[in-house]
Short mmCIF file of C-alpha atoms and ligand atoms in Angstrom, two decimals:
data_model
loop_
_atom_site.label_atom_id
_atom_site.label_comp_id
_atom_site.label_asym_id
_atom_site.label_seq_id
_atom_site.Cartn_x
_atom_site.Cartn_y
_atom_site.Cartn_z
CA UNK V 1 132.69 -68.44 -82.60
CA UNK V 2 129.80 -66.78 -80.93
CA UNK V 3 129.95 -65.16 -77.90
CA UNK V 4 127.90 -65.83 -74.84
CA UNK V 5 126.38 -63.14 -73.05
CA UNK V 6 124.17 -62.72 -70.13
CA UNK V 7 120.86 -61.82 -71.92
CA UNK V 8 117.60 -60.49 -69.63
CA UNK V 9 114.50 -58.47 -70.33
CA UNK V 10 112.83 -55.26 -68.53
CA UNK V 11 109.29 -54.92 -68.20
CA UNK V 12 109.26 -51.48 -69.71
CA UNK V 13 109.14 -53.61 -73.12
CA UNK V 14 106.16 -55.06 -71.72
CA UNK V 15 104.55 -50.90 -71.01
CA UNK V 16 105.23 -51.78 -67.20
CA UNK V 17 106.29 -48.28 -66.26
CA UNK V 18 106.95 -46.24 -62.98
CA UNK V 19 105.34 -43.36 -64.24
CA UNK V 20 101.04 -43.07 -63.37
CA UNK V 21 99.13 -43.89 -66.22
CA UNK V 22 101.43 -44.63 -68.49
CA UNK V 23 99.21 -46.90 -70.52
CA UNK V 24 97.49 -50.25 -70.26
CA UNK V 25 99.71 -52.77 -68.14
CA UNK V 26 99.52 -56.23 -69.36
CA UNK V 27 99.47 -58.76 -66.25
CA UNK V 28 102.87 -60.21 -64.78
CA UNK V 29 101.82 -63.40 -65.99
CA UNK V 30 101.93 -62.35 -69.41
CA UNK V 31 105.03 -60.75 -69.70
CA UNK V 32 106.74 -63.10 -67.39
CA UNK V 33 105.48 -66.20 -70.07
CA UNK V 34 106.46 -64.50 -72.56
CA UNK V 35 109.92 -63.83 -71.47
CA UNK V 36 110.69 -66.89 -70.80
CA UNK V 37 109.16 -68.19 -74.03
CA UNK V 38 111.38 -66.14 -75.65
CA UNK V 39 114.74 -67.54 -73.96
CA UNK V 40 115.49 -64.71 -71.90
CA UNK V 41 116.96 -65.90 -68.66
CA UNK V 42 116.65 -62.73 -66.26
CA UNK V 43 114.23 -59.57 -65.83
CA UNK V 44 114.83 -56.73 -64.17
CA UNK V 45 112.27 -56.14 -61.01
CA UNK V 46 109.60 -53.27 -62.61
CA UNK V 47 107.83 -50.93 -60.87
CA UNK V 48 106.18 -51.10 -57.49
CA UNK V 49 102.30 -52.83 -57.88
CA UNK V 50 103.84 -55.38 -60.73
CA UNK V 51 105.06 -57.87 -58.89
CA UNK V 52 105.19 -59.21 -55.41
CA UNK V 53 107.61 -57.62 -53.10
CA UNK V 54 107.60 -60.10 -50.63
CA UNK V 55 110.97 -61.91 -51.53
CA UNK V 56 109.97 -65.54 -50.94
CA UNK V 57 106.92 -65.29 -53.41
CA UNK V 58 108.72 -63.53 -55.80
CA UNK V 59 111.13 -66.06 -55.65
CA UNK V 60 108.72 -68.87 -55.91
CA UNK V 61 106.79 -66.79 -58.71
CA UNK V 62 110.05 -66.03 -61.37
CA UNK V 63 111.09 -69.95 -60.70
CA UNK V 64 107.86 -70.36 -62.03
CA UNK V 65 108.97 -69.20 -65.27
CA UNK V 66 112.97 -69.52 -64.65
CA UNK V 67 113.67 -66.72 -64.89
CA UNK V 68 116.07 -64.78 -62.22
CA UNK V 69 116.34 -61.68 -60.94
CA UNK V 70 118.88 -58.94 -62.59
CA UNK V 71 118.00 -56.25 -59.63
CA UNK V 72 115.57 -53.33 -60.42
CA UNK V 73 115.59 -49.68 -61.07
CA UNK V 74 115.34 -47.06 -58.53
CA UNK V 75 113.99 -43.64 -59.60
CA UNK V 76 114.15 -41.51 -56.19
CA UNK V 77 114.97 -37.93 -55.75
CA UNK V 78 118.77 -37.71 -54.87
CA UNK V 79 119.55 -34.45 -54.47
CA UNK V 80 117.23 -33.22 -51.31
CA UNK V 81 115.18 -35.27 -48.43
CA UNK V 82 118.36 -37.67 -48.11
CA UNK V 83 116.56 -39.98 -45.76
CA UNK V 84 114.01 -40.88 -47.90
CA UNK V 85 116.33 -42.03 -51.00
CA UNK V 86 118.13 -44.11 -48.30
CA UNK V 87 115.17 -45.85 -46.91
CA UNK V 88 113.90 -46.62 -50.13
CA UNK V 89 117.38 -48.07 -51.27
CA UNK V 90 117.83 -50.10 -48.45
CA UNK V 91 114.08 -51.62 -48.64
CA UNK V 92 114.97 -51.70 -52.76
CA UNK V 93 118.60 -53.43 -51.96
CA UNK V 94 117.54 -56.24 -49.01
CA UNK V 95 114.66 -57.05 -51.70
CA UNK V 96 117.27 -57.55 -54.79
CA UNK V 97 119.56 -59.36 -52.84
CA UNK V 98 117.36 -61.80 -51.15
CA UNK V 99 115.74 -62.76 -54.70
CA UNK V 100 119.24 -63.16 -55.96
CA UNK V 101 119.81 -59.92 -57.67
CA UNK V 102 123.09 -58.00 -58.29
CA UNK V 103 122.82 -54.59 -59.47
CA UNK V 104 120.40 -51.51 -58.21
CA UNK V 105 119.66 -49.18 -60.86
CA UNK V 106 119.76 -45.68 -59.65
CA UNK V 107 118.38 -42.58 -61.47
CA UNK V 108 118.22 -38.97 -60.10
CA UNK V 109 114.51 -38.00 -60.27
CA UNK V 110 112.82 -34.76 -60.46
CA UNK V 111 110.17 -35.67 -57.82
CA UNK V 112 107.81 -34.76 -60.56
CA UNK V 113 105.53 -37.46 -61.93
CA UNK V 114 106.74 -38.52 -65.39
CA UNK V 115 109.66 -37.23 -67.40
CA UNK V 116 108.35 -34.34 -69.54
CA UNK V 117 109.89 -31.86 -67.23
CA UNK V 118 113.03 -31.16 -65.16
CA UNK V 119 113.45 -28.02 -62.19
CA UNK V 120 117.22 -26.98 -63.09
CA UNK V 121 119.41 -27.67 -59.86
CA UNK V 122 121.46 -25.37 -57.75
CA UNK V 123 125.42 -26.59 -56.90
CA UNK V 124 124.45 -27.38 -53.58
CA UNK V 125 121.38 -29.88 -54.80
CA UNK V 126 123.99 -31.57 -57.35
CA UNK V 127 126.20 -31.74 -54.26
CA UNK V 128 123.88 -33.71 -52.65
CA UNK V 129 122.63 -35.59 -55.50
CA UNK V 130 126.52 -37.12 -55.72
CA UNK V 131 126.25 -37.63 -51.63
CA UNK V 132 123.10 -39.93 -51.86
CA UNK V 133 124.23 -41.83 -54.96
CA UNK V 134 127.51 -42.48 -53.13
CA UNK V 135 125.74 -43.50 -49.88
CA UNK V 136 123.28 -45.68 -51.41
CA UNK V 137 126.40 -47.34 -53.51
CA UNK V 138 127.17 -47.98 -49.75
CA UNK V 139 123.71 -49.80 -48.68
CA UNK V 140 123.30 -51.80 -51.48
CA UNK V 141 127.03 -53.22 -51.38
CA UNK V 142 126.31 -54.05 -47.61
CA UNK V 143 124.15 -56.68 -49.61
CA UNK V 144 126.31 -57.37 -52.31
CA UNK V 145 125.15 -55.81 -55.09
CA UNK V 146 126.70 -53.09 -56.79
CA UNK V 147 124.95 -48.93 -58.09
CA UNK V 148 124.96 -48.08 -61.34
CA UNK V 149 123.81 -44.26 -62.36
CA UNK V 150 121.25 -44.59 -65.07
CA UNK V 151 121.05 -41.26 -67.30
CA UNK V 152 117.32 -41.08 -68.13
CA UNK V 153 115.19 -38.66 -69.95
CA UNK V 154 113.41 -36.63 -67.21
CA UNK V 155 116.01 -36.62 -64.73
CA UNK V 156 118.78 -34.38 -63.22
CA UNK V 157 121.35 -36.70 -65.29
CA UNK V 158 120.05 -36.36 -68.86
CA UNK V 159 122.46 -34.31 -70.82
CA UNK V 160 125.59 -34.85 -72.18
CA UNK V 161 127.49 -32.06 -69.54
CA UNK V 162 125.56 -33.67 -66.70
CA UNK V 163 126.79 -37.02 -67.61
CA UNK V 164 130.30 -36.15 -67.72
CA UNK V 165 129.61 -33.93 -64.78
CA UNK V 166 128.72 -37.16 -62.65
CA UNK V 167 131.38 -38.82 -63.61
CA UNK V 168 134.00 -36.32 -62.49
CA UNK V 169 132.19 -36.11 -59.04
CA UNK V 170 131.04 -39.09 -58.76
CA UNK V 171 133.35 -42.75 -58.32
CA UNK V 172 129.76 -44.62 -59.63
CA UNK V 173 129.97 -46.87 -62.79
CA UNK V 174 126.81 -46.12 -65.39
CA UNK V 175 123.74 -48.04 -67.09
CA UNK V 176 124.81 -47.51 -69.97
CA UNK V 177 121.49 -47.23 -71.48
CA UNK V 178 122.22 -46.75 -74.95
CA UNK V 179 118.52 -45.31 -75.91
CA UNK V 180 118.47 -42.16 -73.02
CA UNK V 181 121.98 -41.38 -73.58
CA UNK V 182 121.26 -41.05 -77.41
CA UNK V 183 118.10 -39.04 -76.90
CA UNK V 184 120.34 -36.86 -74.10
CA UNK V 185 122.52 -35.99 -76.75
CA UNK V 186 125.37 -38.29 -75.57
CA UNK V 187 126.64 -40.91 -78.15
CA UNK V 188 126.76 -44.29 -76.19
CA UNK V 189 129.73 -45.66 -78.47
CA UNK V 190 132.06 -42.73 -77.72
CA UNK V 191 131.14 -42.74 -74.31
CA UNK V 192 131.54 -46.80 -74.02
CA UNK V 193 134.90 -46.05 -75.09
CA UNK V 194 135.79 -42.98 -73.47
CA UNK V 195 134.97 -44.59 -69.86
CA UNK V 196 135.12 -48.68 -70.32
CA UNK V 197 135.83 -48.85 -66.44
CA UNK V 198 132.71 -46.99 -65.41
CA UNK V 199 130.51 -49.48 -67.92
CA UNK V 200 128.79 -51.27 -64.62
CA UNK V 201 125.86 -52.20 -66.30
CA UNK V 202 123.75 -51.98 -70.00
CA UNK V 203 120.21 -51.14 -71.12
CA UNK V 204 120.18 -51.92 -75.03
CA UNK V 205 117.81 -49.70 -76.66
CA UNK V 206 117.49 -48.65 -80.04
CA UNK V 207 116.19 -45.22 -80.93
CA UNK V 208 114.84 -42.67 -84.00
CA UNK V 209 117.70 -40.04 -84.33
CA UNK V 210 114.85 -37.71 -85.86
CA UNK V 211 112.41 -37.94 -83.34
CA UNK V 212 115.31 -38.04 -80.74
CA UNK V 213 116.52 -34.85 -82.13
CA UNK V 214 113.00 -33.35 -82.03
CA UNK V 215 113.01 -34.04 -77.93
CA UNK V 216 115.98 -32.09 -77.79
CA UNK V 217 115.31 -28.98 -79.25
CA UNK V 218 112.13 -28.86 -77.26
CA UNK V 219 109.77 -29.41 -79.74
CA UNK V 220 108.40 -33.21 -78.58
CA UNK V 221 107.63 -34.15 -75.55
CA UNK V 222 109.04 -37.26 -74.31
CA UNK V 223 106.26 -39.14 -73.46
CA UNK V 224 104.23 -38.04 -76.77
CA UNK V 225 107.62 -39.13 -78.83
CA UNK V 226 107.66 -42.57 -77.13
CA UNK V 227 103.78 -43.00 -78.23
CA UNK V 228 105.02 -41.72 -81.46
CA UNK V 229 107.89 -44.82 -81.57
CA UNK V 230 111.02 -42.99 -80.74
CA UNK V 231 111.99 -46.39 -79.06
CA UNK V 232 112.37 -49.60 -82.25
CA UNK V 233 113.40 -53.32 -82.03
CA UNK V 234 117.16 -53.25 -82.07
CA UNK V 235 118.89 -52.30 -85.55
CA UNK V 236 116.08 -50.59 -86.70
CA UNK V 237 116.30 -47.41 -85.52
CA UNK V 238 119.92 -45.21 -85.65
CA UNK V 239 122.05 -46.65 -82.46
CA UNK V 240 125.04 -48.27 -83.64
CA UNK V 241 124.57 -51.20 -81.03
CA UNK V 242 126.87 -53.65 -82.77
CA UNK V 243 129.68 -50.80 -82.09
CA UNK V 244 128.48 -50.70 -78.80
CA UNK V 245 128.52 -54.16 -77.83
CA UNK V 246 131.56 -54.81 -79.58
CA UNK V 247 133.58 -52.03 -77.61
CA UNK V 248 132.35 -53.09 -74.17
CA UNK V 249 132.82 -56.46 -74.90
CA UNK V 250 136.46 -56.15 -76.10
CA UNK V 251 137.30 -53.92 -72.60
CA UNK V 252 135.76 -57.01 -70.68
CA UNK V 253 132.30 -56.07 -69.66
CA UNK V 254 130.69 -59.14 -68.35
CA UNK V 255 127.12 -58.11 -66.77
CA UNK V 256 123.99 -57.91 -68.00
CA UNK V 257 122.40 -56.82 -71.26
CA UNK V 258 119.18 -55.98 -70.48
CA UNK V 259 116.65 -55.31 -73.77
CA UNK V 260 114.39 -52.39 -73.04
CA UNK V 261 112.28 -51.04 -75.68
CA UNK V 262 110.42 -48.64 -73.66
CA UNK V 263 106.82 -49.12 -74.49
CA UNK V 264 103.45 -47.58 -73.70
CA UNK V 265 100.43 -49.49 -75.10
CA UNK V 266 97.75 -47.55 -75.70
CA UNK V 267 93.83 -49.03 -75.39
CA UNK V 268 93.65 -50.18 -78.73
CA UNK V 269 97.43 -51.73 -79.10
CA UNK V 270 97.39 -55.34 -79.81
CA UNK V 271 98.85 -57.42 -76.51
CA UNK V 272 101.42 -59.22 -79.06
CA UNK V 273 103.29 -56.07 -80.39
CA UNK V 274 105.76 -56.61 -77.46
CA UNK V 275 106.83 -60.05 -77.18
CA UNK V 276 107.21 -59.34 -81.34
CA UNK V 277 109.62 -56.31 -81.07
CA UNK V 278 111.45 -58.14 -78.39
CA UNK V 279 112.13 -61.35 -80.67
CA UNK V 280 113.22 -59.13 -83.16
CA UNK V 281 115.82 -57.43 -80.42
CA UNK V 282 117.10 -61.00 -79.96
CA UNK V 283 117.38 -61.96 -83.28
CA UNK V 284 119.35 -58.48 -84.17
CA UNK V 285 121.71 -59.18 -80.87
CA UNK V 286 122.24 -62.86 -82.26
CA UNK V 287 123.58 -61.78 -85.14
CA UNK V 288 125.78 -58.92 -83.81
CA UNK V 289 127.33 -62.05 -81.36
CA UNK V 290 127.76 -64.13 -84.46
CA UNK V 291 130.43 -61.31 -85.86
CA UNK V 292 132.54 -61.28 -83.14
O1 LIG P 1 115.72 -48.45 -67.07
C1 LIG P 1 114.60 -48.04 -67.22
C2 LIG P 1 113.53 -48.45 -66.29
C3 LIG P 1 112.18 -48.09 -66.81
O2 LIG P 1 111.14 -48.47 -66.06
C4 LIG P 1 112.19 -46.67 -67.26
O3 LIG P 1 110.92 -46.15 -67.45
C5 LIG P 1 112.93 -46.73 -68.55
O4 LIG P 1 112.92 -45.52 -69.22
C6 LIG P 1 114.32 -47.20 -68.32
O5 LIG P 1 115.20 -46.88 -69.10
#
């Protein structure tokens, strides 16, 4: 029997990215049409400038392509300037929930542009960083949705000891984004296991152990290993997803999977090379539904 799954798209696939000049940005239309095309039924927001923030016409624009609305991804600084993280949540939460969203996506930034680099915090900055996650968990479920922590390359929740380090302070469930933990040197399975009641949400990425390795030591950058590919369709890079899904499925995860293949498209990278990675994401996920 196959399983059935809640299946959506991000636009990072797409090289829609938070971070300035990232690469060439395809227009919403395109990678909204192409989503759709490709039977996904749900996409998280994107960044700020890709689509409309007004919630009626981005209502009216994903009917458009029927798609819905997951909820989005919040980078904000966490652990200093508290008020500003909690305006931007609440503006980020009211805007998810009125477009019918259900999770907010919450990663601890730097307040640096990009993730290449990352300040190391003091005890009391961490302190605070776990005070604003735990208060913005508060705004957004005054709207219904629910926080999720996303570990992320580039932010103050990268590496395996600061992942387990949230979680002891912390009561938040994770994205388990199965790419960043990997590259932080955190194996998504083991972890899926380890903490199946903190599993609030899933990014499905798939990702070049060498190359990931490489970003580790210090010897890539991050954004100069994504342009070299560190992020592949899913099953052909070294994540062992169908372990992954398997083991959140069996502890009754039922939320989103949400395909990112984080993505920059350089000036000369043909507009198709997205929409064709993510088909062959779905096709891998098919058959990883097929054996369960
Ligand atoms: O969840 C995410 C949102 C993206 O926009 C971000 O750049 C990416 O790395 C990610 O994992």
């Amino acid at each position: 029997m196959t399983a059935t799954i809640r299946v959506a798209a991000a636009p990072i696939s797409w090289g829609v990215c938070e971070v300035p000049g990232w690469g060439r940005v395809l227009d919403a239309g395109t990678v909204l049409g192409e989503m759709a095309a490709l039977g996904v039924q749900a996409t998280e927001l994107g960044p700020p400038g890709y689509l409309p923030r007004d919630p009626a016409e981005l209502r009216e624009l994903l009917g458009r392509y029927d798609l819905t609305l997951v909820g989005g991804f919040l980078a904000v600084v966490l652990h200093e300037n508290q008020e500003n993280a909690l305006k931007e949540a609440e503006e980020s939460a009211a805007l998810f929930a009125a477009c019918g969203g259900d999770v907010l996506v919450l990663a601890a930034a730097t307040g640096l542009d990009g993730y290449d680099e990352r300040p190391k915090l003091t005890d009391a900055e961490w302190a605070t960083l776990v005070e604003t996650a735990s208060k913005i968990h508060d705004i957004a479920a005054a709207h219904g949705l629910h926080t999720v922590l996303h570990p992320h390359v580039g932010t103050h929740v990268e590496q395996q000891a600061e992942v387990e380090r949230f979680l002891a302070d912390s009561d938040l469930g994770l994205c388990l984004d199965t790419g960043h933990l990997m590259i932080g040197g955190t194996d998504p399975v083991e972890l899926a296991k380890r903490y199946p009641e903190r599993v609030g949400h899933v990014h499905l990425k798939d990702v070049r152990a060498d190359l990931a390795a490489e970003v580790r030591a210090g010897r890539l950058g991050y954004t100069d290993a994504v342009g070299r590919g560190i992020y592949t369709p899913l099953g052909e890079g070294d994540v062992d997803v169908a372990s992954m899904v398997r083991s959140v499925q069996a502890a009754g995860y039922d939320g989103w999977y949400v395909l990112e293949q984080d993505t920059a498209l350089g000036a000369e990278s043909p507009d198709d090379v997205p929409r064709r990675d993510t088909e062959r994401s779905l096709a891998h996920l098919a058959k990883i539904l097929d054996s369960l």
